[in-house]
Amino acid sequence: MGTHRKALRTTAVGAVSATLIAGSALGLAPAAQATDAIRFVDIAGDGGTVLKANVLTPAGADGTRRYPLLVLPTSWGLPQVEYLAQAQKLADSGYIVVSYNVRGFWQSDGEIEVAGPPDIADASKVIDWALANTPADSAHIGMAGVSYGAGISLIAAAHDKRIKAVAALSGWADLIDSIYSGRTQHVQAGAVLDGASLVTGRQSPEVRQIFDNFYASNLSKEQEMIDWGKKRSAATYVDQLNKNGPAVMMANAWGDTVFAPNQYADFYEKLTGPKRLELRPGDHATAELTGLFGLPNDVWTDTERWFDHYLKGEDNGINREEPVQLKPRTTGGYEGYPDWKSIAATDRKIALAGTTTIHTNVDSGADGGIVFLSSILDQIAQLPPMASIPLLPRRWAAVWQSEKYAAAQQIRGTAQLHTTLTPTKESGTLVAYLYDVGPLGLGKLVSNAPYTFHGREPGKPFGLDLDLFSTAYDVPAGHRLALVVDTVDPLYIEHNPSGAQLTFSSPADDPSYVSIPLRKQ
């Protein structure tokens, strides 16, 4: 089995490499005419682990001058040529670019550590190597990456003060809040990561055990999993990151089904140095994808501008732009804001009146879609997951609706659910959905979020507060909003015992509502 997997990885890396390099040759990416030829090298990482890497330098680099250095760790499951098109462009503009395959994947040695301490030490070792073997400037060092590379770059910047600028694209700041938000396993996201690493890499025993405990809903191992995830989260090291003071740019997609935008926005607010947050339509890493083939791409354009200003000192104006840049899912233009809290001017509450009881264990037809596919459809064709709100079976779905809106409602930020829940069992899971409902009752998904509880006393009510995933969505005039709650969604693992029921109520002294963040009209 091991020999077969190694052969499969070798064949796959050749296929992916050929695809990316062929894209360059066919004009999908600019040819490296202004740079020296690409060099493929071995770099000794932490403990001597061999990391496969490639290096691009500006044309004519002869050691008489130094150039800013960019280090690009690869994404989860992708080979070292992932960034070739962008590396060529960056080298053309005067950077030394070193891209390396993180340990445990493809032809690099070692085992997958999921941005653990060896991965962070590897990043510093790569910087050491570049300073010793290329005309790189030790005073002007940046790191960037997509997904896995983004997470490693952020954590590395907290541990290595030589890193002066970071571009973290479609990454995470809080690993647990990404795939275990609301105390609920995001099973489709976890399965995609698990499956990709089994094909393209070698999991460490610790990582394999974490995945197994994740799937098994092993509550006795929950705290261990949380501690493991915190060690691999930039949010844990935010104080050290702020002390080091690198310029941090983060970009993500509204529909990212692996690393939801909430955790990036929360982390962004805690940063005290130069910072920028960009959010666009799409799913995990789809906003950056065309740029990997050298095609025009807003994320990569801003990434280069970010480094040009903070590593080269160019006065390109990016530091004077509003630092929070949002592209709504339903309109084409960008919106700039001075900070995250300014994106919503007011909150409009929809009352969740009355008492409603639903039965569990059956999918009502309201769900968050399919990992990657649904948000890509929303990105390309504005076709998010849909449901017929009048036809949702009320036995398994609780439904509340607003009045019809006379004017468009520009939702910006994080909708919040507050209600009183009375369960019949000590554990349970619910999923809340916010829909944009048209005149015929067809609802387009605006946002959702799961919530799981354990150890509750059956029959005893308790208050529930849940943040839905942040978004930017315009509800047309004449439409209404609907909040739907059910208990089964293919995106998540549910914890509802057989025969369980959930009752939602709205006490007079603590009324239930969903709060909708709205942009100033």
Short mmCIF file of C-alpha atoms in Angstrom, two decimals:
data_model
loop_
_atom_site.label_atom_id
_atom_site.label_comp_id
_atom_site.label_asym_id
_atom_site.label_seq_id
_atom_site.Cartn_x
_atom_site.Cartn_y
_atom_site.Cartn_z
CA MET A 1 0.00 0.00 0.00
CA GLY A 2 2.84 2.44 0.88
CA THR A 3 4.62 1.79 -2.42
CA HIS A 4 1.38 2.29 -4.36
CA ARG A 5 0.65 5.60 -2.61
CA LYS A 6 4.19 6.86 -3.24
CA ALA A 7 3.87 5.99 -6.90
CA LEU A 8 0.47 7.70 -7.01
CA ARG A 9 1.92 10.87 -5.48
CA THR A 10 4.84 10.83 -7.90
CA THR A 11 2.50 10.46 -10.87
CA ALA A 12 0.15 13.14 -9.53
CA VAL A 13 2.89 15.67 -8.86
CA GLY A 14 4.09 15.22 -12.41
CA ALA A 15 0.59 15.74 -13.78
CA VAL A 16 -0.11 18.84 -11.71
CA SER A 17 3.32 20.29 -12.41
CA ALA A 18 2.91 19.70 -16.13
CA THR A 19 -0.49 21.39 -16.06
CA LEU A 20 0.78 24.52 -14.32
CA ILE A 21 3.95 24.75 -16.39
CA ALA A 22 2.00 24.11 -19.59
CA GLY A 23 -0.34 26.93 -18.60
CA SER A 24 2.67 29.22 -18.51
CA ALA A 25 3.90 28.03 -21.88
CA LEU A 26 0.50 28.47 -23.50
CA GLY A 27 0.13 32.01 -22.28
CA LEU A 28 -2.07 31.41 -19.24
CA ALA A 29 0.85 32.66 -17.20
CA PRO A 30 3.54 35.12 -18.23
CA ALA A 31 6.78 33.54 -19.35
CA ALA A 32 9.72 34.13 -17.03
CA GLN A 33 11.57 36.28 -19.52
CA ALA A 34 12.78 38.88 -17.04
CA THR A 35 13.88 36.33 -14.42
CA ASP A 36 16.64 33.82 -14.21
CA ALA A 37 15.62 30.21 -14.78
CA ILE A 38 13.72 28.48 -12.03
CA ARG A 39 15.89 26.39 -9.72
CA PHE A 40 14.59 23.30 -7.95
CA VAL A 41 16.40 22.79 -4.67
CA ASP A 42 16.36 20.75 -1.49
CA ILE A 43 16.19 22.72 1.76
CA ALA A 44 16.90 21.18 5.15
CA GLY A 45 13.96 21.99 7.38
CA ASP A 46 13.54 21.43 11.11
CA GLY A 47 15.46 18.36 12.23
CA GLY A 48 17.03 18.01 8.80
CA THR A 49 13.72 17.13 7.07
CA VAL A 50 14.19 17.65 3.33
CA LEU A 51 11.77 20.17 1.85
CA LYS A 52 11.40 20.32 -1.92
CA ALA A 53 11.49 23.92 -3.08
CA ASN A 54 11.94 26.17 -6.08
CA VAL A 55 13.67 29.53 -6.36
CA LEU A 56 13.20 32.42 -8.77
CA THR A 57 15.46 35.46 -8.80
CA PRO A 58 15.29 38.70 -10.80
CA ALA A 59 17.18 38.65 -14.08
CA GLY A 60 20.75 39.80 -13.78
CA ALA A 61 20.99 39.22 -10.04
CA ASP A 62 24.76 38.92 -9.58
CA GLY A 63 25.20 39.40 -5.85
CA THR A 64 26.01 43.10 -6.09
CA ARG A 65 22.66 44.09 -4.62
CA ARG A 66 20.02 42.58 -2.34
CA TYR A 67 16.37 41.95 -3.13
CA PRO A 68 13.32 41.57 -0.87
CA LEU A 69 12.52 37.94 -0.12
CA LEU A 70 9.12 36.25 -0.39
CA VAL A 71 8.59 32.77 1.04
CA LEU A 72 5.53 30.83 -0.17
CA PRO A 73 4.53 27.61 1.65
CA THR A 74 2.23 25.44 -0.47
CA SER A 75 -1.46 24.82 0.06
CA TRP A 76 -2.78 21.61 1.58
CA GLY A 77 -2.28 18.83 -0.95
CA LEU A 78 -0.72 20.92 -3.73
CA PRO A 79 2.83 20.54 -5.14
CA GLN A 80 5.70 22.99 -5.06
CA VAL A 81 4.89 24.47 -8.49
CA GLU A 82 1.54 25.78 -7.20
CA TYR A 83 2.70 29.40 -7.16
CA LEU A 84 4.89 29.29 -10.28
CA ALA A 85 2.90 31.86 -12.28
CA GLN A 86 2.77 34.34 -9.41
CA ALA A 87 6.39 33.65 -8.44
CA GLN A 88 7.46 34.56 -11.96
CA LYS A 89 5.54 37.83 -11.83
CA LEU A 90 6.97 38.69 -8.42
CA ALA A 91 10.52 37.84 -9.48
CA ASP A 92 10.02 39.96 -12.62
CA SER A 93 9.22 42.90 -10.34
CA GLY A 94 12.30 42.46 -8.18
CA TYR A 95 11.72 39.78 -5.53
CA ILE A 96 13.60 36.65 -4.60
CA VAL A 97 10.79 34.07 -4.40
CA VAL A 98 11.20 30.73 -2.62
CA SER A 99 8.23 28.37 -2.74
CA TYR A 100 8.43 25.10 -0.85
CA ASN A 101 6.35 22.00 -0.33
CA VAL A 102 5.43 21.78 3.33
CA ARG A 103 6.59 18.70 5.18
CA GLY A 104 4.59 15.51 4.72
CA PHE A 105 3.19 16.41 1.29
CA TRP A 106 4.26 15.26 -2.15
CA GLN A 107 8.03 14.84 -2.44
CA SER A 108 9.00 16.64 0.77
CA ASP A 109 10.04 14.36 3.61
CA GLY A 110 8.45 14.12 7.03
CA GLU A 111 4.83 13.77 8.10
CA ILE A 112 1.89 16.17 8.04
CA GLU A 113 1.82 18.23 11.22
CA VAL A 114 -1.04 20.68 10.36
CA ALA A 115 0.92 23.88 11.01
CA GLY A 116 2.43 22.39 14.14
CA PRO A 117 5.75 23.49 15.65
CA PRO A 118 7.87 21.63 13.05
CA ASP A 119 6.05 23.47 10.23
CA ILE A 120 6.69 26.84 11.85
CA ALA A 121 10.34 25.96 12.44
CA ASP A 122 10.54 24.89 8.76
CA ALA A 123 9.49 28.39 7.67
CA SER A 124 12.39 29.92 9.56
CA LYS A 125 14.78 27.32 8.14
CA VAL A 126 13.66 28.25 4.61
CA ILE A 127 14.35 31.91 5.37
CA ASP A 128 17.78 30.96 6.74
CA TRP A 129 18.53 29.02 3.55
CA ALA A 130 17.42 31.87 1.29
CA LEU A 131 19.56 34.40 3.13
CA ALA A 132 22.58 32.10 2.81
CA ASN A 133 22.05 31.00 -0.79
CA THR A 134 20.39 33.89 -2.65
CA PRO A 135 20.90 37.68 -2.79
CA ALA A 136 17.96 38.15 -0.40
CA ASP A 137 17.72 41.17 1.88
CA SER A 138 17.42 40.12 5.53
CA ALA A 139 15.63 43.38 6.37
CA HIS A 140 12.80 42.90 3.85
CA ILE A 141 11.17 39.49 4.19
CA GLY A 142 7.56 38.54 3.51
CA MET A 143 5.50 35.36 3.58
CA ALA A 144 2.36 34.50 1.67
CA GLY A 145 0.24 31.52 0.83
CA VAL A 146 -3.17 30.14 0.04
CA SER A 147 -5.06 28.03 2.59
CA TYR A 148 -2.47 25.92 4.44
CA GLY A 149 0.26 28.29 3.30
CA ALA A 150 -1.75 31.19 4.72
CA GLY A 151 -2.11 29.60 8.15
CA ILE A 152 1.58 28.73 8.33
CA SER A 153 2.56 32.25 7.21
CA LEU A 154 0.49 33.93 9.94
CA ILE A 155 1.82 31.70 12.72
CA ALA A 156 5.39 31.96 11.43
CA ALA A 157 5.19 35.77 11.53
CA ALA A 158 4.33 35.52 15.23
CA HIS A 159 7.41 33.37 15.85
CA ASP A 160 9.98 34.93 13.51
CA LYS A 161 10.36 38.70 13.82
CA ARG A 162 12.33 38.84 10.56
CA ILE A 163 9.01 38.53 8.69
CA LYS A 164 7.87 42.08 7.98
CA ALA A 165 4.79 41.48 5.82
CA VAL A 166 2.25 38.68 5.33
CA ALA A 167 -0.49 37.93 2.81
CA ALA A 168 -2.73 35.16 4.17
CA LEU A 169 -5.18 34.11 1.46
CA SER A 170 -8.16 31.82 2.23
CA GLY A 171 -6.55 30.79 5.48
CA TRP A 172 -7.49 30.41 9.09
CA ALA A 173 -6.73 32.30 12.26
CA ASP A 174 -8.70 29.96 14.54
CA LEU A 175 -8.65 26.32 13.45
CA ILE A 176 -11.27 25.17 15.95
CA ASP A 177 -13.67 27.99 15.14
CA SER A 178 -13.25 27.01 11.48
CA ILE A 179 -14.10 23.30 11.45
CA TYR A 180 -15.71 22.93 14.90
CA SER A 181 -17.75 26.12 15.21
CA GLY A 182 -20.82 25.93 17.39
CA ARG A 183 -19.26 22.80 18.92
CA THR A 184 -20.25 20.99 15.73
CA GLN A 185 -18.00 19.01 13.39
CA HIS A 186 -17.93 20.40 9.85
CA VAL A 187 -17.74 16.90 8.47
CA GLN A 188 -17.62 17.62 4.74
CA ALA A 189 -14.79 20.11 5.21
CA GLY A 190 -12.92 17.67 7.44
CA ALA A 191 -13.41 14.83 4.97
CA VAL A 192 -12.04 16.92 2.09
CA LEU A 193 -8.90 17.77 4.09
CA ASP A 194 -8.49 14.20 5.31
CA GLY A 195 -8.98 12.67 1.87
CA ALA A 196 -6.62 15.08 0.13
CA SER A 197 -3.86 14.43 2.64
CA LEU A 198 -4.22 10.65 2.36
CA VAL A 199 -3.68 10.86 -1.41
CA THR A 200 -0.96 13.50 -1.54
CA GLY A 201 0.85 13.13 1.77
CA ARG A 202 1.69 11.18 4.90
CA GLN A 203 -0.28 11.91 8.05
CA SER A 204 1.50 11.77 11.39
CA PRO A 205 -0.04 9.35 13.93
CA GLU A 206 -1.20 12.36 15.95
CA VAL A 207 -3.02 13.87 12.97
CA ARG A 208 -4.65 10.53 12.13
CA GLN A 209 -5.89 10.23 15.72
CA ILE A 210 -7.28 13.78 15.65
CA PHE A 211 -9.27 13.00 12.49
CA ASP A 212 -10.57 9.74 14.00
CA ASN A 213 -11.67 11.47 17.20
CA PHE A 214 -13.27 14.24 15.14
CA TYR A 215 -15.42 11.78 13.18
CA ALA A 216 -16.26 9.67 16.23
CA SER A 217 -17.63 12.60 18.26
CA ASN A 218 -15.48 11.40 21.15
CA LEU A 219 -16.34 13.91 23.87
CA SER A 220 -13.67 12.48 26.16
CA LYS A 221 -11.14 13.71 23.60
CA GLU A 222 -12.84 17.06 22.89
CA GLN A 223 -10.56 19.21 25.05
CA GLU A 224 -7.52 17.45 23.66
CA MET A 225 -8.69 18.28 20.14
CA ILE A 226 -9.35 21.91 21.09
CA ASP A 227 -5.90 22.26 22.66
CA TRP A 228 -4.32 20.71 19.56
CA GLY A 229 -6.16 23.18 17.34
CA LYS A 230 -5.28 26.22 19.45
CA LYS A 231 -1.58 25.39 19.14
CA ARG A 232 -2.12 25.61 15.37
CA SER A 233 -4.05 28.89 15.36
CA ALA A 234 -2.62 32.36 14.81
CA ALA A 235 -5.24 33.72 17.22
CA THR A 236 -3.35 32.00 20.04
CA TYR A 237 -0.25 34.04 19.21
CA VAL A 238 -1.89 37.38 18.43
CA ASP A 239 -0.03 39.21 21.21
CA GLN A 240 3.32 38.03 19.88
CA LEU A 241 2.27 38.88 16.33
CA ASN A 242 1.35 42.39 17.42
CA LYS A 243 4.68 42.70 19.23
CA ASN A 244 6.56 41.73 16.06
CA GLY A 245 4.41 44.18 14.08
CA PRO A 246 4.35 42.74 10.55
CA ALA A 247 1.96 44.24 7.99
CA VAL A 248 -0.83 41.65 7.68
CA MET A 249 -3.17 41.32 4.71
CA MET A 250 -5.89 38.69 4.89
CA ALA A 251 -8.33 37.67 2.15
CA ASN A 252 -11.15 35.17 2.26
CA ALA A 253 -14.46 34.26 0.60
CA TRP A 254 -17.95 34.72 2.04
CA GLY A 255 -18.88 31.12 1.30
CA ASP A 256 -15.66 29.46 2.45
CA THR A 257 -16.86 26.04 3.67
CA VAL A 258 -13.47 25.19 5.20
CA PHE A 259 -12.48 28.44 6.92
CA ALA A 260 -15.58 30.61 7.39
CA PRO A 261 -15.02 34.40 7.30
CA ASN A 262 -16.09 35.00 10.91
CA GLN A 263 -12.83 33.76 12.40
CA TYR A 264 -10.78 35.99 10.07
CA ALA A 265 -12.87 39.05 10.92
CA ASP A 266 -12.55 38.42 14.66
CA PHE A 267 -8.78 38.02 14.34
CA TYR A 268 -8.46 41.11 12.15
CA GLU A 269 -10.00 43.27 14.88
CA LYS A 270 -7.30 42.12 17.34
CA LEU A 271 -4.37 43.12 15.12
CA THR A 272 -2.72 46.42 16.02
CA GLY A 273 -0.17 46.81 13.20
CA PRO A 274 -0.73 47.65 9.53
CA LYS A 275 -3.57 45.43 8.34
CA ARG A 276 -6.04 44.82 5.53
CA LEU A 277 -9.05 42.51 5.22
CA GLU A 278 -10.61 41.55 1.88
CA LEU A 279 -13.76 39.43 1.51
CA ARG A 280 -15.28 38.32 -1.80
CA PRO A 281 -17.85 35.86 -3.16
CA GLY A 282 -16.72 32.26 -3.53
CA ASP A 283 -15.63 29.20 -1.60
CA HIS A 284 -12.33 28.02 -0.22
CA ALA A 285 -9.44 29.34 -2.35
CA THR A 286 -11.68 29.94 -5.40
CA ALA A 287 -11.11 33.70 -5.34
CA GLU A 288 -7.35 33.18 -5.80
CA LEU A 289 -7.56 30.29 -8.26
CA THR A 290 -7.30 32.12 -11.59
CA GLY A 291 -4.22 33.93 -10.33
CA LEU A 292 -2.42 30.62 -9.91
CA PHE A 293 -2.57 30.32 -13.70
CA GLY A 294 -1.32 33.86 -14.20
CA LEU A 295 -4.70 35.30 -15.18
CA PRO A 296 -5.84 38.71 -13.92
CA ASN A 297 -6.89 38.34 -10.30
CA ASP A 298 -7.80 40.98 -7.73
CA VAL A 299 -6.46 39.03 -4.75
CA TRP A 300 -3.01 38.53 -6.24
CA THR A 301 -2.90 42.09 -7.55
CA ASP A 302 -3.51 43.42 -4.05
CA THR A 303 -1.02 40.93 -2.60
CA GLU A 304 1.74 42.31 -4.83
CA ARG A 305 0.73 45.89 -4.02
CA TRP A 306 0.86 45.00 -0.30
CA PHE A 307 4.39 43.67 -0.57
CA ASP A 308 5.50 46.48 -2.87
CA HIS A 309 4.54 49.02 -0.23
CA TYR A 310 5.67 47.24 2.94
CA LEU A 311 8.80 45.53 1.62
CA LYS A 312 9.92 47.85 -1.20
CA GLY A 313 8.59 51.09 0.24
CA GLU A 314 6.65 52.00 -2.89
CA ASP A 315 4.07 54.75 -2.47
CA ASN A 316 1.28 52.92 -4.31
CA GLY A 317 -1.55 54.15 -2.06
CA ILE A 318 -2.61 50.82 -0.59
CA ASN A 319 -1.89 52.12 2.91
CA ARG A 320 -4.29 55.03 2.33
CA GLU A 321 -7.21 52.93 1.11
CA GLU A 322 -9.96 51.83 3.47
CA PRO A 323 -8.42 48.72 5.06
CA VAL A 324 -11.60 46.60 4.97
CA GLN A 325 -12.58 45.84 1.37
CA LEU A 326 -15.78 43.89 0.70
CA LYS A 327 -17.28 42.64 -2.54
CA PRO A 328 -20.94 41.72 -1.93
CA ARG A 329 -22.30 38.47 -3.30
CA THR A 330 -25.10 40.18 -5.22
CA THR A 331 -23.40 43.26 -6.72
CA GLY A 332 -20.21 43.83 -8.65
CA GLY A 333 -18.41 46.69 -6.92
CA TYR A 334 -16.10 46.87 -3.92
CA GLU A 335 -16.99 48.70 -0.72
CA GLY A 336 -14.38 50.17 1.60
CA TYR A 337 -14.69 50.59 5.38
CA PRO A 338 -12.34 51.90 8.08
CA ASP A 339 -12.79 48.78 10.21
CA TRP A 340 -14.91 45.66 10.53
CA LYS A 341 -17.46 47.07 12.96
CA SER A 342 -18.26 49.91 10.54
CA ILE A 343 -19.63 47.67 7.80
CA ALA A 344 -23.04 47.55 9.52
CA ALA A 345 -24.60 50.87 10.52
CA THR A 346 -27.74 49.44 12.13
CA ASP A 347 -29.23 46.16 13.29
CA ARG A 348 -32.81 45.25 12.45
CA LYS A 349 -34.41 42.59 14.61
CA ILE A 350 -36.89 40.03 13.34
CA ALA A 351 -39.02 38.79 16.23
CA LEU A 352 -39.23 35.02 16.66
CA ALA A 353 -42.58 35.04 18.40
CA GLY A 354 -44.58 32.18 19.83
CA THR A 355 -43.61 28.67 20.80
CA THR A 356 -42.52 26.15 18.17
CA THR A 357 -41.55 22.52 18.61
CA ILE A 358 -39.69 20.49 15.99
CA HIS A 359 -38.71 16.83 15.80
CA THR A 360 -35.10 15.88 15.09
CA ASN A 361 -33.19 13.40 12.90
CA VAL A 362 -34.82 14.34 9.58
CA ASP A 363 -33.46 16.77 6.99
CA SER A 364 -36.27 19.25 6.35
CA GLY A 365 -34.91 20.28 2.96
CA ALA A 366 -33.20 23.39 4.29
CA ASP A 367 -29.45 22.90 4.16
CA GLY A 368 -26.18 24.67 3.51
CA GLY A 369 -25.44 22.85 0.25
CA ILE A 370 -22.35 20.90 -0.73
CA VAL A 371 -18.80 21.83 0.21
CA PHE A 372 -17.15 23.83 -2.61
CA LEU A 373 -19.88 23.24 -5.21
CA SER A 374 -22.65 25.39 -3.71
CA SER A 375 -20.55 28.48 -3.01
CA ILE A 376 -18.84 28.24 -6.40
CA LEU A 377 -22.29 28.31 -8.03
CA ASP A 378 -23.08 31.35 -5.92
CA GLN A 379 -19.78 32.99 -6.95
CA ILE A 380 -20.22 32.33 -10.67
CA ALA A 381 -23.98 32.45 -11.20
CA GLN A 382 -25.42 33.88 -7.95
CA LEU A 383 -27.17 30.56 -7.35
CA PRO A 384 -26.81 29.71 -3.65
CA PRO A 385 -28.62 26.73 -2.09
CA MET A 386 -32.39 27.21 -2.31
CA ALA A 387 -35.48 25.96 -0.55
CA SER A 388 -39.21 26.48 -0.97
CA ILE A 389 -40.03 28.10 2.35
CA PRO A 390 -43.83 27.40 2.25
CA LEU A 391 -43.17 23.71 1.55
CA LEU A 392 -40.71 23.10 4.37
CA PRO A 393 -42.32 20.51 6.69
CA ARG A 394 -43.06 22.25 9.97
CA ARG A 395 -42.71 18.98 11.88
CA TRP A 396 -38.96 19.14 11.25
CA ALA A 397 -38.36 22.83 10.58
CA ALA A 398 -39.16 25.97 12.56
CA VAL A 399 -39.87 28.95 10.30
CA TRP A 400 -40.20 32.67 11.02
CA GLN A 401 -40.49 35.39 8.39
CA SER A 402 -40.17 39.16 8.27
CA GLU A 403 -42.55 41.49 6.52
CA LYS A 404 -41.93 42.31 2.86
CA TYR A 405 -39.33 45.03 2.57
CA ALA A 406 -40.30 48.15 0.64
CA ALA A 407 -36.64 48.91 -0.10
CA ALA A 408 -33.58 46.75 -0.65
CA GLN A 409 -31.87 45.55 2.52
CA GLN A 410 -28.08 45.50 2.34
CA ILE A 411 -26.93 42.87 4.82
CA ARG A 412 -23.33 43.42 5.91
CA GLY A 413 -21.67 41.42 8.65
CA THR A 414 -22.85 38.82 11.13
CA ALA A 415 -26.50 37.99 11.79
CA GLN A 416 -27.13 36.85 15.35
CA LEU A 417 -29.77 34.45 16.66
CA HIS A 418 -31.04 34.72 20.22
CA THR A 419 -33.70 32.35 21.49
CA THR A 420 -34.78 30.13 24.37
CA LEU A 421 -34.44 26.40 23.74
CA THR A 422 -35.99 23.54 25.66
CA PRO A 423 -34.69 20.08 24.69
CA THR A 424 -36.16 16.68 25.54
CA LYS A 425 -32.70 15.10 25.62
CA GLU A 426 -29.38 16.14 27.15
CA SER A 427 -27.65 16.55 23.75
CA GLY A 428 -28.70 17.95 20.43
CA THR A 429 -27.78 19.82 17.26
CA LEU A 430 -29.61 22.50 15.34
CA VAL A 431 -28.73 24.48 12.23
CA ALA A 432 -30.02 28.01 11.66
CA TYR A 433 -30.49 29.33 8.12
CA LEU A 434 -31.24 32.84 6.91
CA TYR A 435 -33.06 32.96 3.55
CA ASP A 436 -33.89 35.72 1.08
CA VAL A 437 -37.47 34.83 0.11
CA GLY A 438 -38.95 35.99 -3.19
CA PRO A 439 -42.63 36.56 -4.08
CA LEU A 440 -43.18 32.87 -4.92
CA GLY A 441 -41.72 31.66 -1.63
CA LEU A 442 -38.41 30.44 -3.04
CA GLY A 443 -35.65 31.12 -0.55
CA LYS A 444 -32.01 31.77 -1.46
CA LEU A 445 -29.57 30.99 1.32
CA VAL A 446 -28.00 34.11 2.82
CA SER A 447 -26.15 32.46 5.71
CA ASN A 448 -26.23 29.56 8.15
CA ALA A 449 -24.46 28.16 11.20
CA PRO A 450 -24.66 25.01 13.34
CA TYR A 451 -25.01 24.72 17.11
CA THR A 452 -24.53 21.66 19.32
CA PHE A 453 -25.13 21.27 23.06
CA HIS A 454 -24.27 18.52 25.53
CA GLY A 455 -25.03 17.95 29.20
CA ARG A 456 -28.30 19.89 29.31
CA GLU A 457 -31.12 18.91 31.65
CA PRO A 458 -34.06 17.56 29.61
CA GLY A 459 -37.11 19.78 29.89
CA LYS A 460 -35.17 22.75 31.25
CA PRO A 461 -35.03 25.83 28.99
CA PHE A 462 -31.79 27.68 28.36
CA GLY A 463 -30.75 30.75 26.40
CA LEU A 464 -29.07 30.22 23.06
CA ASP A 465 -26.96 32.76 21.19
CA LEU A 466 -25.53 31.90 17.79
CA ASP A 467 -23.57 33.96 15.27
CA LEU A 468 -24.33 33.03 11.67
CA PHE A 469 -21.49 33.09 9.18
CA SER A 470 -20.67 36.64 8.11
CA THR A 471 -21.80 37.76 4.67
CA ALA A 472 -22.56 40.70 2.37
CA TYR A 473 -25.86 40.19 0.57
CA ASP A 474 -28.49 42.55 -0.85
CA VAL A 475 -32.13 41.52 -0.37
CA PRO A 476 -34.23 43.03 -3.20
CA ALA A 477 -37.22 45.25 -2.52
CA GLY A 478 -40.43 43.22 -2.31
CA HIS A 479 -38.63 40.24 -0.74
CA ARG A 480 -38.62 39.14 2.87
CA LEU A 481 -36.18 37.33 5.14
CA ALA A 482 -36.89 33.97 6.73
CA LEU A 483 -35.12 32.25 9.60
CA VAL A 484 -35.36 28.48 9.41
CA VAL A 485 -34.09 26.06 12.05
CA ASP A 486 -33.82 22.31 11.59
CA THR A 487 -31.59 19.56 12.96
CA VAL A 488 -29.89 17.76 10.04
CA ASP A 489 -27.49 19.13 7.42
CA PRO A 490 -25.03 17.12 5.28
CA LEU A 491 -22.30 19.69 6.02
CA TYR A 492 -22.25 18.83 9.72
CA ILE A 493 -22.29 15.92 12.16
CA GLU A 494 -25.48 16.05 14.24
CA HIS A 495 -25.89 14.90 17.84
CA ASN A 496 -29.65 14.38 18.17
CA PRO A 497 -30.72 11.25 20.08
CA SER A 498 -33.53 9.24 18.51
CA GLY A 499 -36.95 10.72 19.21
CA ALA A 500 -35.61 14.02 20.52
CA GLN A 501 -37.58 17.24 20.16
CA LEU A 502 -36.55 20.88 20.41
CA THR A 503 -38.90 23.66 21.55
CA PHE A 504 -38.20 27.32 20.80
CA SER A 505 -39.96 29.95 22.88
CA SER A 506 -39.92 33.70 23.35
CA PRO A 507 -40.42 34.64 27.03
CA ALA A 508 -41.82 38.11 27.66
CA ASP A 509 -38.74 39.06 29.73
CA ASP A 510 -36.29 37.65 27.17
CA PRO A 511 -37.84 37.75 23.68
CA SER A 512 -36.33 35.73 20.85
CA TYR A 513 -35.07 37.39 17.69
CA VAL A 514 -32.59 37.28 14.85
CA SER A 515 -30.59 40.48 14.48
CA ILE A 516 -29.78 41.49 10.89
CA PRO A 517 -26.77 43.82 10.35
CA LEU A 518 -27.57 46.43 7.70
CA ARG A 519 -25.39 48.85 5.80
CA LYS A 520 -26.32 52.52 5.97
CA GLN A 521 -28.89 53.21 3.25
#
